[in-house]
Structure formats: structure tokens, C-alpha cells
Amino acid sequence: MKLGVAILAAGQGTRMKSDLPKVLHPLADRPLLRHVVDTALELDLARFCIVHGHGGDQVRLALGDLDCDWAHQAERKGTGHALLQALPHLGDVDRVLVLYGDIPLIRAATLRRLLEVARQASLGVLTAFLPDPGGYGRIVRDHEGRVRRIVEEKDASEAELAIDEINTGFLIADRVALADWLGRLGNDNAQGEYYLTDIIAMATAEGRAIATTQPEKSEEILGVNDRIQLADLERRFQARIARDLMQTGVSLRDPARLDVRGHLQVGRDVSIDINCLFEGEVVLGDEVTIGPNCYLRDCVIGAHTQVLANSVIEEARVGTQARIGPFSRLRPQADLSDEVHVGNFVEIKKAQIGQGTKISHLSYIGDAQVGSGVNIGAGTITCNFDGVNKHLTRIGDGAFIGSNTALVAPVTVGEGATIGAGSVIGRDTPPHKLTLTRAPQRTIEQWQKPVKKRI
Ligand code: UD1
Ligand code: CA
């Protein structure tokens, strides 16, 4: 059976009070609509169409890489009218699944269950039992419990309003029957709209079976209408990620104080302290520990490495058994080998750091190739920029750089060389020798402290 998916996304989103179309507002850095699309793509689908309206060009542009059809609903005339716009784009699929661009937490597993229960029926509806069903269409069943129709809240009687089974909006329908039903919809109702929900009564009138199922958690069917709901869904989504991580064996000090905006890949026995934010693609090896208040974006951290409190790592790679932080900053193309130690207020950019090298305090290492077993003293700076161009600093294996050294690039410090503290090194230094540029220390014996003049 060929499956087509239609995503309704033509709503204006007035209550967002935004120039950005509602379905492009981000949830964990991904547009709401993208979440729905990604979930749909987990299904085995043949065709797929998004119905856009307000801000349509912007929406298409934002999802530009997507291989799908777009239907335009120029005027917002109701969900039935919106779906009708999608039908011609779905070709000869057997069944049509309806999703919503502003309901991002729906799970593929739930949709698969809906497809499954409706395998023998012309229509399947995802419903939910809510203690407070206000705002939703209600599912009206007969004495035998068969679904008869859906009544919108604004059209419902007192008795119907008391029904606690609601229409989530998600449904699956036989494509040929659906085309017929949608073509016959009227708009004689409280809102003057073409209600998609009216197809249920049409199916019942034809004596067709209507299957129903429910999502595991009711958060799956929550929509976004304003920024308060958006923030609420963000927390729910983050809680879901935290739960998944813990299930795969990650220890989280507080699952409520973790944010993942992208994809976090983890080895065994990783532990993460509070208030950490992970963006893009982050890979943490076995037994990595992340201290509190860390920000990691697009990076790979090797096994058994400790990242201590308040560290920032972006587009960098760290080897195994390394120690980063507290208060370290690794910038793009920082490439640290195994067992490297980087301490507080150290910034590293576009630099390779060899195995076991220590840069423990207050340094800037940029555009550099640093060997293994190097010790870089506090306050060492690679002067990589002459105001116009960037230049390379090379430091050989086993070198010792004294505190407060300025390395004026391009420059090479030889293997095993020692640089005296406070030096300004502008020329290459020989291996295994002490080089320093410090002015000799002297004491002025005759010196006297000045006395204040009398006026
Ligand atoms: C709809 C259902 C209601 C259900 C509820 C669940 C109908 C008539 N009612 O009501 O039974 O309980 O969803 O959330 O279907 N849209 C368009 N074009 C339109 C109208 C809507 O694309 O002309 C899209 C919206 O962008 C939105 C979705 O369809 O994503 C639902 O529209 P909305 O107006 O929120 O429907 P409800 O009145 O909430
Ligand atoms: Ca709605």
C-alpha cells in the first residue's frame, strides 16, 4: 500500500506576534515543521506534500533541501479545504496520512500504530482522552461505541461538550474515498469553514468502519499557538531527550537542566553535570565526564576525558584521557591529542596540540603546531596576527615555554628547548637550549625615594 503524507501548515500563527511564520519557529534549533517532516520521513512513504499559506516562500526556502511537493492555500478556509489542496500532489497513493506543521512532538511509533489499526478501515483517527477537552473537536460514538462523527467545540451541544474523547487532528484515510468526501464538504457551521472533521460523518453514512487509537503520551498532540506553548514544548522535548539519554546509559545530575539542540552521541558511562548545552553534532566517548555549565558545539571528545566546569568547546576535537577546564575555551580547529591538559582561561584556536602537553593557565594558542610533552607556562601568547595576516607558531616536542612568553609568529621553538619567562621570541630558537630575551635584572644602589616638594 502506497502512503502519501499531507502536512497542513497554512495557519497564520497570529498569536506568535512574529514576522516569522509559526511553523518556522525553532524547537531545539529545528523549525517546528522540520520536526514533523523528520518524523514523517521515518515512515515508509511514497509521496509527501506540505500545504503552506502565510509566509509560504519563506517556509519553502527554510526547508529548501527537502524533496517534497508544496501546495498553496491562498485563503484560509478550513482544514478540509487545506487538505483538498494537497490531494492533486499526492498522485495515486492508496492512503493519505494527515499531519500538522505546528504539532511537533508526534512520534513515528504512534503514527505507525494508527496506520496499523486502520489497515482494514477506510478511515483511522488518532483520538485522546483529556480531563480538560476544552478547545478540541469531540468524538461522538454510538451505543456500541462506534465513532459516528466529530463535532467542533463551537458547534457542540452541552452534552457533547462533556465528552472527554477528543480529535487530535491526525488521521489516515483511503485516498479515493477522501477525494470524494472532501469534494462534498460544506461550510455551513459556526466558523463558516470547510471542516476536515466532517468526513467522519460521511464515512459513517456510507457504513464504513472507522478505526481509532491513542498516543502513548498526550504531549504528542500538543500544538503551538503562542510562545508560551512553544517554550512548554521545548521543555517537554528536552525532557524526552534526557530520558532517551538516561535509557542509553548516560548519568544526568539533573535531567531538567540539560539542553540538546542537535544530536548527542554517547559512549558507555558518560556523565553530565547540570546546565550543559550541546549543539550540532557532539560525540562523547566512553566514560567522558562533563562538568557543570559547559557549552559544546560540533565536537568530538575522546574516551575518559574530563571536561571541567564552565568550559566552551566549538568545532574542536579532544583526544582520550585529556583534561579540559575549568574555564577553558576551545575554538574551531583546536585539535588536541590524548592526555592533553588545558586549564583555566586558556583559549586555543586552529592548533594541533601533541600528546601529554600541558597548557594550564591564562594562554592564547592560535595558528600553532605544538608537539607532545610540551609545557606551556602561564600567560603564554602566540602573537599570530600582524594586523594583516595570520602566521604559524611551531613548538617542538618536549619544549618548555616559560611564563609570560610572547611567541611572535612565524616562529619555531626547537625540540626540547627552554624559553625563559617573560621572553619575546621573534626568531627560531635552537633545540635543547635555553633562550631568553629578558633584560638583566639590576638594583640601583644609590637610588633614593623622592621627597615631596614644599610650595
Ligand atoms: C482542528 C480540528 C479539531 C481538533 C484540533 C486539534 C477541524 C475542523 N478541527 O481544530 O477537531 O480537535 O484541530 O488540534 O479540523 N490549517 C490550514 N488551513 C486552514 C485551516 C487550518 O492549513 O484553512 C492548519 C493549521 O495551520 C493548523 C491545522 O490546520 O496546523 C489545524 O487548524 P486549526 O485552526 O488549529 O484547527 P482547530 O480549530 O484547532
Ligand atoms: Ca488548533
Short mmCIF file of C-alpha atoms and ligand atoms in Angstrom, two decimals:
data_model
loop_
_atom_site.label_atom_id
_atom_site.label_comp_id
_atom_site.label_asym_id
_atom_site.label_seq_id
_atom_site.Cartn_x
_atom_site.Cartn_y
_atom_site.Cartn_z
CA MET A 1 0.00 0.00 0.00
CA LYS A 2 1.45 3.34 -1.08
CA LEU A 3 1.33 6.00 1.60
CA GLY A 4 1.05 9.73 0.98
CA VAL A 5 1.54 12.31 3.72
CA ALA A 6 -0.02 15.77 3.80
CA ILE A 7 1.26 18.28 6.33
CA LEU A 8 -1.11 21.17 6.98
CA ALA A 9 0.89 24.30 7.67
CA ALA A 10 -1.09 27.19 6.27
CA GLY A 11 -2.10 28.69 9.60
CA GLN A 12 -1.12 32.31 10.21
CA GLY A 13 0.09 31.95 13.74
CA THR A 14 -1.20 35.38 14.70
CA ARG A 15 -0.70 34.72 18.40
CA MET A 16 3.04 34.23 17.92
CA LYS A 17 3.17 38.00 17.17
CA SER A 18 6.06 37.40 14.83
CA ASP A 19 7.30 38.17 11.32
CA LEU A 20 8.50 34.58 11.13
CA PRO A 21 5.82 32.08 10.01
CA LYS A 22 4.77 30.00 13.01
CA VAL A 23 5.97 26.67 11.61
CA LEU A 24 9.48 28.09 11.24
CA HIS A 25 9.85 28.95 14.92
CA PRO A 26 12.57 26.73 16.33
CA LEU A 27 12.18 23.88 18.78
CA ALA A 28 15.66 22.73 19.86
CA ASP A 29 17.07 24.78 16.95
CA ARG A 30 14.97 22.99 14.31
CA PRO A 31 11.87 24.61 12.78
CA LEU A 32 8.62 23.12 14.10
CA LEU A 33 7.75 21.99 10.59
CA ARG A 34 11.12 20.26 10.27
CA HIS A 35 10.32 18.11 13.31
CA VAL A 36 7.09 16.97 11.66
CA VAL A 37 8.86 16.35 8.35
CA ASP A 38 11.62 14.33 10.01
CA THR A 39 9.04 12.20 11.82
CA ALA A 40 7.13 11.66 8.57
CA LEU A 41 10.34 10.57 6.86
CA GLU A 42 10.70 7.79 9.43
CA LEU A 43 7.63 6.21 7.82
CA ASP A 44 7.69 4.26 4.60
CA LEU A 45 6.08 6.91 2.41
CA ALA A 46 5.73 7.30 -1.32
CA ARG A 47 4.64 10.93 -1.72
CA PHE A 48 4.59 13.89 0.57
CA CYS A 49 3.12 17.36 0.33
CA ILE A 50 3.19 20.43 2.55
CA VAL A 51 0.28 22.88 2.44
CA HIS A 52 1.54 26.37 3.08
CA GLY A 53 -0.16 29.72 3.12
CA HIS A 54 1.04 32.74 5.04
CA GLY A 55 4.79 33.30 4.53
CA GLY A 56 4.89 30.39 2.09
CA ASP A 57 8.03 31.43 0.23
CA GLN A 58 9.89 31.81 3.48
CA VAL A 59 8.74 28.35 4.54
CA ARG A 60 9.84 26.75 1.27
CA LEU A 61 13.19 28.50 1.46
CA ALA A 62 13.80 27.37 5.04
CA LEU A 63 13.16 23.74 4.08
CA GLY A 64 14.73 24.13 0.67
CA ASP A 65 16.70 20.90 0.66
CA LEU A 66 13.52 18.90 1.06
CA ASP A 67 12.31 16.60 -1.70
CA CYS A 68 8.56 17.14 -1.45
CA ASP A 69 5.59 18.79 -3.11
CA TRP A 70 4.21 22.12 -1.99
CA ALA A 71 0.57 23.15 -2.21
CA HIS A 72 -0.54 26.70 -1.68
CA GLN A 73 -3.70 27.53 0.21
CA ALA A 74 -4.23 31.17 -0.66
CA GLU A 75 -7.16 31.69 1.67
CA ARG A 76 -7.63 30.01 5.00
CA LYS A 77 -10.95 28.23 4.50
CA GLY A 78 -10.56 25.38 6.95
CA THR A 79 -8.69 22.10 7.41
CA GLY A 80 -10.82 20.27 4.81
CA HIS A 81 -10.09 22.92 2.21
CA ALA A 82 -6.38 22.81 3.11
CA LEU A 83 -6.18 19.04 2.62
CA LEU A 84 -8.04 19.34 -0.68
CA GLN A 85 -5.15 21.49 -1.98
CA ALA A 86 -2.69 18.69 -1.20
CA LEU A 87 -4.58 15.84 -2.88
CA PRO A 88 -3.57 16.54 -6.52
CA HIS A 89 0.10 16.48 -5.38
CA LEU A 90 -0.18 13.03 -3.83
CA GLY A 91 -0.81 11.22 -7.11
CA ASP A 92 -2.08 7.66 -6.95
CA VAL A 93 -1.17 6.78 -3.35
CA ASP A 94 -3.51 4.33 -1.63
CA ARG A 95 -3.78 6.12 1.68
CA VAL A 96 -3.26 9.68 2.93
CA LEU A 97 -1.93 10.48 6.39
CA VAL A 98 -2.65 13.99 7.70
CA LEU A 99 -0.08 15.71 9.93
CA TYR A 100 0.22 19.28 11.23
CA GLY A 101 3.15 21.66 10.89
CA ASP A 102 2.56 23.07 14.37
CA ILE A 103 2.26 19.76 16.28
CA PRO A 104 5.92 18.73 16.50
CA LEU A 105 6.08 16.07 19.21
CA ILE A 106 4.10 13.37 17.44
CA ARG A 107 6.06 10.12 17.41
CA ALA A 108 6.59 7.88 14.41
CA ALA A 109 5.63 4.88 16.60
CA THR A 110 2.20 6.43 17.24
CA LEU A 111 1.67 7.12 13.53
CA ARG A 112 2.69 3.56 12.69
CA ARG A 113 0.10 2.30 15.17
CA LEU A 114 -2.56 4.49 13.54
CA LEU A 115 -1.60 3.10 10.11
CA GLU A 116 -1.79 -0.41 11.56
CA VAL A 117 -5.21 -0.18 13.25
CA ALA A 118 -6.68 1.41 10.12
CA ARG A 119 -5.28 -1.25 7.78
CA GLN A 120 -8.77 -2.72 7.20
CA ALA A 121 -10.71 0.56 7.53
CA SER A 122 -11.23 3.47 5.13
CA LEU A 123 -10.55 5.90 7.92
CA GLY A 124 -8.47 5.95 11.08
CA VAL A 125 -8.50 8.76 13.63
CA LEU A 126 -5.98 9.41 16.40
CA THR A 127 -8.01 10.40 19.45
CA ALA A 128 -7.11 11.19 23.05
CA PHE A 129 -8.88 11.19 26.38
CA LEU A 130 -8.27 14.51 28.11
CA PRO A 131 -9.50 15.53 31.56
CA ASP A 132 -9.92 19.04 30.14
CA PRO A 133 -11.05 18.63 26.50
CA GLY A 134 -11.71 22.37 26.00
CA GLY A 135 -10.92 23.72 22.53
CA TYR A 136 -10.82 20.37 20.74
CA GLY A 137 -13.32 18.65 18.47
CA ARG A 138 -15.17 15.87 20.35
CA ILE A 139 -15.53 12.26 19.21
CA VAL A 140 -19.19 11.27 19.15
CA ARG A 141 -19.76 7.49 19.45
CA ASP A 142 -22.96 5.44 19.34
CA HIS A 143 -24.25 2.96 21.97
CA GLU A 144 -22.00 0.24 20.60
CA GLY A 145 -19.01 2.55 20.88
CA ARG A 146 -18.64 3.07 17.11
CA VAL A 147 -17.46 6.52 16.00
CA ARG A 148 -20.33 8.43 14.38
CA ARG A 149 -18.92 11.91 13.81
CA ILE A 150 -16.70 14.66 15.18
CA VAL A 151 -18.25 17.84 16.48
CA GLU A 152 -16.21 21.02 16.76
CA GLU A 153 -16.36 22.77 20.12
CA LYS A 154 -18.06 25.83 18.64
CA ASP A 155 -20.81 23.66 17.18
CA ALA A 156 -21.19 21.29 20.16
CA SER A 157 -24.22 20.85 22.41
CA GLU A 158 -23.95 20.88 26.21
CA ALA A 159 -23.95 17.06 26.25
CA GLU A 160 -21.30 16.85 23.51
CA LEU A 161 -19.06 19.30 25.35
CA ALA A 162 -18.97 16.83 28.24
CA ILE A 163 -17.30 14.16 26.03
CA ASP A 164 -13.71 13.69 27.10
CA GLU A 165 -12.51 11.91 23.96
CA ILE A 166 -11.09 14.48 21.55
CA ASN A 167 -9.92 14.66 17.95
CA THR A 168 -6.16 15.13 17.81
CA GLY A 169 -6.45 16.06 14.13
CA PHE A 170 -4.17 13.23 12.93
CA LEU A 171 -5.93 10.87 10.60
CA ILE A 172 -5.37 8.33 7.85
CA ALA A 173 -7.84 7.87 5.01
CA ASP A 174 -8.30 5.88 1.85
CA ARG A 175 -7.25 8.31 -0.90
CA VAL A 176 -10.12 7.67 -3.33
CA ALA A 177 -12.79 7.90 -0.62
CA LEU A 178 -11.10 11.00 0.80
CA ALA A 179 -11.19 12.80 -2.55
CA ASP A 180 -14.90 12.10 -2.76
CA TRP A 181 -15.62 13.26 0.79
CA LEU A 182 -13.54 16.44 0.55
CA GLY A 183 -15.29 17.34 -2.69
CA ARG A 184 -18.63 17.21 -0.91
CA LEU A 185 -17.73 19.26 2.18
CA GLY A 186 -19.86 22.27 3.04
CA ASN A 187 -19.12 25.20 5.29
CA ASP A 188 -22.46 25.62 7.00
CA ASN A 189 -21.14 25.72 10.56
CA ALA A 190 -20.28 28.11 13.38
CA GLN A 191 -16.95 29.12 11.79
CA GLY A 192 -18.03 29.10 8.12
CA GLU A 193 -15.09 26.75 7.36
CA TYR A 194 -14.69 23.55 5.39
CA TYR A 195 -14.09 21.16 8.29
CA LEU A 196 -11.93 18.13 7.57
CA THR A 197 -13.66 16.52 10.53
CA ASP A 198 -16.97 16.37 8.62
CA ILE A 199 -15.64 13.45 6.57
CA ILE A 200 -16.19 11.20 9.59
CA ALA A 201 -19.97 11.55 9.40
CA MET A 202 -19.78 10.95 5.64
CA ALA A 203 -17.85 7.72 6.16
CA THR A 204 -20.33 6.56 8.81
CA ALA A 205 -23.26 7.30 6.48
CA GLU A 206 -21.63 5.01 3.93
CA GLY A 207 -21.43 2.30 6.59
CA ARG A 208 -17.62 2.36 6.59
CA ALA A 209 -15.60 1.27 9.60
CA ILE A 210 -13.63 3.94 11.45
CA ALA A 211 -10.62 2.84 13.46
CA THR A 212 -9.19 4.78 16.37
CA THR A 213 -6.12 4.63 18.54
CA GLN A 214 -4.45 6.91 21.08
CA PRO A 215 -0.91 8.26 21.53
CA GLU A 216 1.14 6.90 24.42
CA LYS A 217 1.55 10.37 25.90
CA SER A 218 -0.84 13.26 25.36
CA GLU A 219 2.08 15.70 24.85
CA GLU A 220 2.47 14.18 21.38
CA ILE A 221 -0.66 16.00 20.22
CA LEU A 222 0.08 19.43 21.71
CA GLY A 223 0.17 22.26 19.20
CA VAL A 224 1.95 25.59 19.24
CA ASN A 225 -0.15 28.73 19.05
CA ASP A 226 1.90 31.18 21.08
CA ARG A 227 5.39 31.50 22.53
CA ILE A 228 4.28 30.20 25.91
CA GLN A 229 3.22 26.92 24.36
CA LEU A 230 6.42 26.89 22.30
CA ALA A 231 8.53 27.17 25.47
CA ASP A 232 6.45 24.46 27.13
CA LEU A 233 7.03 22.10 24.20
CA GLU A 234 10.75 22.90 24.23
CA ARG A 235 10.95 21.68 27.84
CA ARG A 236 8.93 18.56 27.03
CA PHE A 237 11.14 17.84 24.04
CA GLN A 238 14.28 18.30 26.16
CA ALA A 239 12.84 16.01 28.83
CA ARG A 240 12.29 13.40 26.13
CA ILE A 241 15.94 13.68 25.00
CA ALA A 242 17.14 13.47 28.60
CA ARG A 243 15.06 10.34 29.17
CA ASP A 244 16.41 8.73 25.99
CA LEU A 245 19.99 9.54 27.05
CA MET A 246 19.50 8.05 30.51
CA GLN A 247 17.99 4.96 28.91
CA THR A 248 21.13 4.54 26.81
CA GLY A 249 23.24 4.66 29.98
CA VAL A 250 24.14 8.32 30.49
CA SER A 251 24.09 9.75 34.02
CA LEU A 252 22.48 13.16 34.22
CA ARG A 253 22.82 15.02 37.51
CA ASP A 254 19.55 16.78 36.72
CA PRO A 255 17.63 15.83 33.57
CA ALA A 256 15.73 19.12 33.82
CA ARG A 257 18.95 21.08 33.44
CA LEU A 258 20.22 19.71 30.13
CA ASP A 259 19.68 21.09 26.64
CA VAL A 260 20.47 19.28 23.42
CA ARG A 261 19.90 21.20 20.21
CA GLY A 262 21.13 18.75 17.66
CA HIS A 263 22.47 15.27 18.15
CA LEU A 264 24.45 13.96 21.09
CA GLN A 265 26.18 10.62 20.51
CA VAL A 266 27.50 8.95 23.64
CA GLY A 267 29.67 6.00 24.65
CA ARG A 268 29.25 3.97 27.85
CA ASP A 269 29.06 5.54 31.30
CA VAL A 270 29.13 9.15 30.25
CA SER A 271 28.12 11.56 32.98
CA ILE A 272 26.89 15.10 32.59
CA ASP A 273 26.55 17.67 35.35
CA ILE A 274 23.97 20.46 35.43
CA ASN A 275 23.31 23.33 32.98
CA CYS A 276 25.10 21.93 29.98
CA LEU A 277 24.16 22.84 26.41
CA PHE A 278 25.05 20.66 23.42
CA GLU A 279 24.56 21.95 19.87
CA GLY A 280 25.02 20.40 16.45
CA GLU A 281 26.78 17.05 16.32
CA VAL A 282 28.56 16.22 19.55
CA VAL A 283 30.27 12.90 20.22
CA LEU A 284 31.32 11.90 23.74
CA GLY A 285 33.47 8.77 24.16
CA ASP A 286 33.22 6.17 26.92
CA GLU A 287 33.39 7.49 30.49
CA VAL A 288 33.62 11.12 29.48
CA THR A 289 32.55 13.45 32.27
CA ILE A 290 31.18 16.91 31.58
CA GLY A 291 31.23 19.37 34.47
CA PRO A 292 28.58 21.98 35.19
CA ASN A 293 27.82 24.93 32.87
CA CYS A 294 29.58 23.67 29.76
CA TYR A 295 28.75 24.55 26.16
CA LEU A 296 29.76 22.07 23.47
CA ARG A 297 29.05 22.50 19.78
CA ASP A 298 30.07 20.24 16.90
CA CYS A 299 32.91 18.49 18.66
CA VAL A 300 34.34 15.08 19.47
CA ILE A 301 35.59 14.27 22.96
CA GLY A 302 37.69 11.12 23.39
CA ALA A 303 37.11 8.40 25.97
CA HIS A 304 37.93 9.05 29.65
CA THR A 305 38.37 12.77 29.08
CA GLN A 306 37.17 15.17 31.74
CA VAL A 307 35.65 18.49 30.74
CA LEU A 308 35.51 20.60 33.89
CA ALA A 309 33.12 23.40 34.82
CA ASN A 310 32.39 26.38 32.58
CA SER A 311 34.24 25.21 29.50
CA VAL A 312 33.29 26.15 25.94
CA ILE A 313 34.21 23.80 23.08
CA GLU A 314 33.25 24.57 19.49
CA GLU A 315 34.21 22.69 16.31
CA ALA A 316 37.11 21.07 18.09
CA ARG A 317 38.47 17.59 18.72
CA VAL A 318 39.84 16.34 22.03
CA GLY A 319 41.63 13.01 22.43
CA THR A 320 41.33 10.43 25.20
CA GLN A 321 42.19 10.91 28.88
CA ALA A 322 42.52 14.64 28.44
CA ARG A 323 41.51 17.26 31.00
CA ILE A 324 39.87 20.47 29.85
CA GLY A 325 38.87 23.29 32.15
CA PRO A 326 37.61 24.70 34.37
CA PHE A 327 37.06 27.83 32.23
CA SER A 328 38.75 26.64 29.03
CA ARG A 329 37.79 27.74 25.56
CA LEU A 330 38.49 25.53 22.56
CA ARG A 331 37.64 27.24 19.29
CA PRO A 332 37.26 25.90 15.75
CA GLN A 333 40.04 23.58 14.59
CA ALA A 334 41.54 23.10 18.01
CA ASP A 335 42.82 19.54 17.71
CA LEU A 336 44.04 18.08 20.97
CA SER A 337 45.75 14.70 21.26
CA ASP A 338 45.42 12.25 24.12
CA GLU A 339 46.26 13.23 27.71
CA VAL A 340 46.47 16.95 26.98
CA HIS A 341 45.71 19.24 29.93
CA VAL A 342 44.17 22.64 29.28
CA GLY A 343 43.40 24.80 32.28
CA ASN A 344 41.61 27.98 33.21
CA PHE A 345 41.45 30.99 30.89
CA VAL A 346 43.21 29.21 28.08
CA GLU A 347 41.97 29.84 24.54
CA ILE A 348 43.01 27.53 21.71
CA LYS A 349 42.17 28.11 18.06
CA LYS A 350 43.27 26.29 14.88
CA ALA A 351 46.07 24.48 16.63
CA GLN A 352 47.28 20.92 16.95
CA ILE A 353 48.40 20.02 20.44
CA GLY A 354 50.52 16.88 20.87
CA GLN A 355 50.07 14.09 23.38
CA GLY A 356 50.50 14.91 27.05
CA THR A 357 51.11 18.62 26.51
CA LYS A 358 50.03 20.94 29.32
CA ILE A 359 48.70 24.46 28.90
CA SER A 360 47.46 25.10 32.37
CA HIS A 361 46.73 28.80 32.79
CA LEU A 362 45.95 32.07 31.03
CA SER A 363 47.22 31.45 27.50
CA TYR A 364 46.26 32.07 23.89
CA ILE A 365 47.41 29.44 21.41
CA GLY A 366 46.25 30.17 17.88
CA ASP A 367 47.56 29.00 14.48
CA ALA A 368 50.04 26.66 16.07
CA GLN A 369 51.56 23.20 15.89
CA VAL A 370 52.56 22.16 19.37
CA GLY A 371 54.43 18.87 19.87
CA SER A 372 53.95 16.29 22.57
CA GLY A 373 55.08 16.58 26.17
CA VAL A 374 55.33 20.36 25.89
CA ASN A 375 54.79 22.54 28.96
CA ILE A 376 53.40 25.97 28.23
CA GLY A 377 53.70 28.36 31.15
CA ALA A 378 51.02 30.73 32.38
CA GLY A 379 50.42 33.79 30.25
CA THR A 380 52.00 32.46 27.05
CA ILE A 381 50.64 34.10 23.93
CA THR A 382 51.12 33.17 20.29
CA CYS A 383 51.20 36.54 18.51
CA ASN A 384 49.70 35.04 15.37
CA PHE A 385 48.36 38.18 13.73
CA ASP A 386 50.46 41.03 12.38
CA GLY A 387 47.42 43.17 11.73
CA VAL A 388 47.05 41.85 8.19
CA ASN A 389 47.97 38.15 8.03
CA LYS A 390 47.94 35.14 10.36
CA HIS A 391 51.20 33.26 10.94
CA LEU A 392 52.15 29.88 12.31
CA THR A 393 53.93 29.05 15.57
CA ARG A 394 55.68 25.67 15.83
CA ILE A 395 56.78 24.25 19.16
CA GLY A 396 58.85 21.05 19.15
CA ASP A 397 58.30 18.01 21.37
CA GLY A 398 59.30 18.37 25.00
CA ALA A 399 59.80 22.14 24.85
CA PHE A 400 59.28 24.25 27.98
CA ILE A 401 57.86 27.73 27.49
CA GLY A 402 58.40 30.00 30.48
CA SER A 403 55.55 32.07 31.84
CA ASN A 404 54.52 35.28 30.11
CA THR A 405 56.26 34.47 26.84
CA ALA A 406 55.16 36.14 23.62
CA LEU A 407 55.84 33.95 20.58
CA VAL A 408 55.85 36.31 17.58
CA ALA A 409 54.84 34.20 14.59
CA PRO A 410 56.06 32.94 12.22
CA VAL A 411 58.43 31.30 14.65
CA THR A 412 59.68 27.84 15.61
CA VAL A 413 60.75 26.73 19.06
CA GLY A 414 63.11 23.77 18.75
CA GLU A 415 62.53 20.37 20.28
CA GLY A 416 63.39 20.23 23.97
CA ALA A 417 64.14 23.96 24.04
CA THR A 418 63.52 26.04 27.15
CA ILE A 419 62.30 29.62 26.86
CA GLY A 420 62.95 31.88 29.82
CA ALA A 421 59.99 33.56 31.43
CA GLY A 422 58.94 36.95 30.09
CA SER A 423 60.63 36.49 26.71
CA VAL A 424 59.53 37.94 23.40
CA ILE A 425 60.57 35.29 20.87
CA GLY A 426 60.62 36.56 17.29
CA ARG A 427 63.30 34.31 15.81
CA ASP A 428 63.54 30.50 15.73
CA THR A 429 65.15 29.02 18.83
CA PRO A 430 67.56 26.07 18.80
CA PRO A 431 66.60 22.70 20.27
CA HIS A 432 67.67 21.72 23.78
CA LYS A 433 69.00 25.20 24.65
CA LEU A 434 67.78 27.93 26.97
CA THR A 435 66.72 31.02 25.06
CA LEU A 436 65.52 34.16 26.74
CA THR A 437 65.17 37.82 25.88
CA ARG A 438 64.71 39.11 29.37
CA ALA A 439 66.67 42.32 30.23
CA PRO A 440 69.21 41.62 33.01
CA GLN A 441 67.90 42.42 36.48
CA ARG A 442 69.77 45.20 38.30
CA THR A 443 69.46 47.11 41.50
CA ILE A 444 70.39 50.84 41.71
CA GLU A 445 72.31 51.08 44.94
CA GLN A 446 72.38 54.94 45.13
CA TRP A 447 68.71 55.28 44.41
CA GLN A 448 66.67 57.34 46.86
CA LYS A 449 62.96 57.69 47.15
CA PRO A 450 61.88 61.24 46.04
CA VAL A 451 60.62 63.63 48.75
CA LYS A 452 57.54 65.82 48.35
CA LYS A 453 58.43 69.44 47.42
CA ARG A 454 57.28 72.27 49.70
CA ILE A 455 55.47 75.10 47.84
C1 UD1 B 1 -8.74 21.14 14.46
C2 UD1 B 1 -9.85 20.12 14.35
C3 UD1 B 1 -10.30 19.73 15.75
C4 UD1 B 1 -9.13 19.18 16.53
C5 UD1 B 1 -7.99 20.18 16.53
C6 UD1 B 1 -6.77 19.54 17.11
C7 UD1 B 1 -11.04 20.67 12.29
C8 UD1 B 1 -12.22 21.31 11.70
N1 UD1 B 1 -10.95 20.70 13.61
O1 UD1 B 1 -9.32 22.28 15.07
O2 UD1 B 1 -11.33 18.75 15.68
O3 UD1 B 1 -9.53 18.90 17.85
O4 UD1 B 1 -7.66 20.61 15.19
O5 UD1 B 1 -5.72 20.47 17.21
O6 UD1 B 1 -10.21 20.12 11.57
N2 UD1 B 1 -4.95 24.83 8.70
C9 UD1 B 1 -4.64 25.14 7.40
N3 UD1 B 1 -5.56 25.80 6.64
C10 UD1 B 1 -6.77 26.16 7.12
C11 UD1 B 1 -7.09 25.85 8.45
C12 UD1 B 1 -6.16 25.17 9.22
O7 UD1 B 1 -3.55 24.83 6.93
O8 UD1 B 1 -7.54 26.74 6.36
C13 UD1 B 1 -3.98 24.11 9.51
C14 UD1 B 1 -3.43 24.99 10.63
O9 UD1 B 1 -2.22 25.60 10.22
C15 UD1 B 1 -3.21 24.00 11.74
C16 UD1 B 1 -4.21 22.90 11.49
O10 UD1 B 1 -4.61 23.04 10.16
O11 UD1 B 1 -1.93 23.43 11.66
C17 UD1 B 1 -5.40 22.94 12.43
O12 UD1 B 1 -6.05 24.17 12.27
P1 UD1 B 1 -6.72 24.90 13.49
O13 UD1 B 1 -7.38 26.10 13.03
O14 UD1 B 1 -5.77 24.98 14.60
O15 UD1 B 1 -7.85 23.82 13.82
P2 UD1 B 1 -8.66 23.76 15.16
O16 UD1 B 1 -9.77 24.71 15.09
O17 UD1 B 1 -7.77 23.79 16.32
CA CA B 2 -5.54 24.19 16.73
#
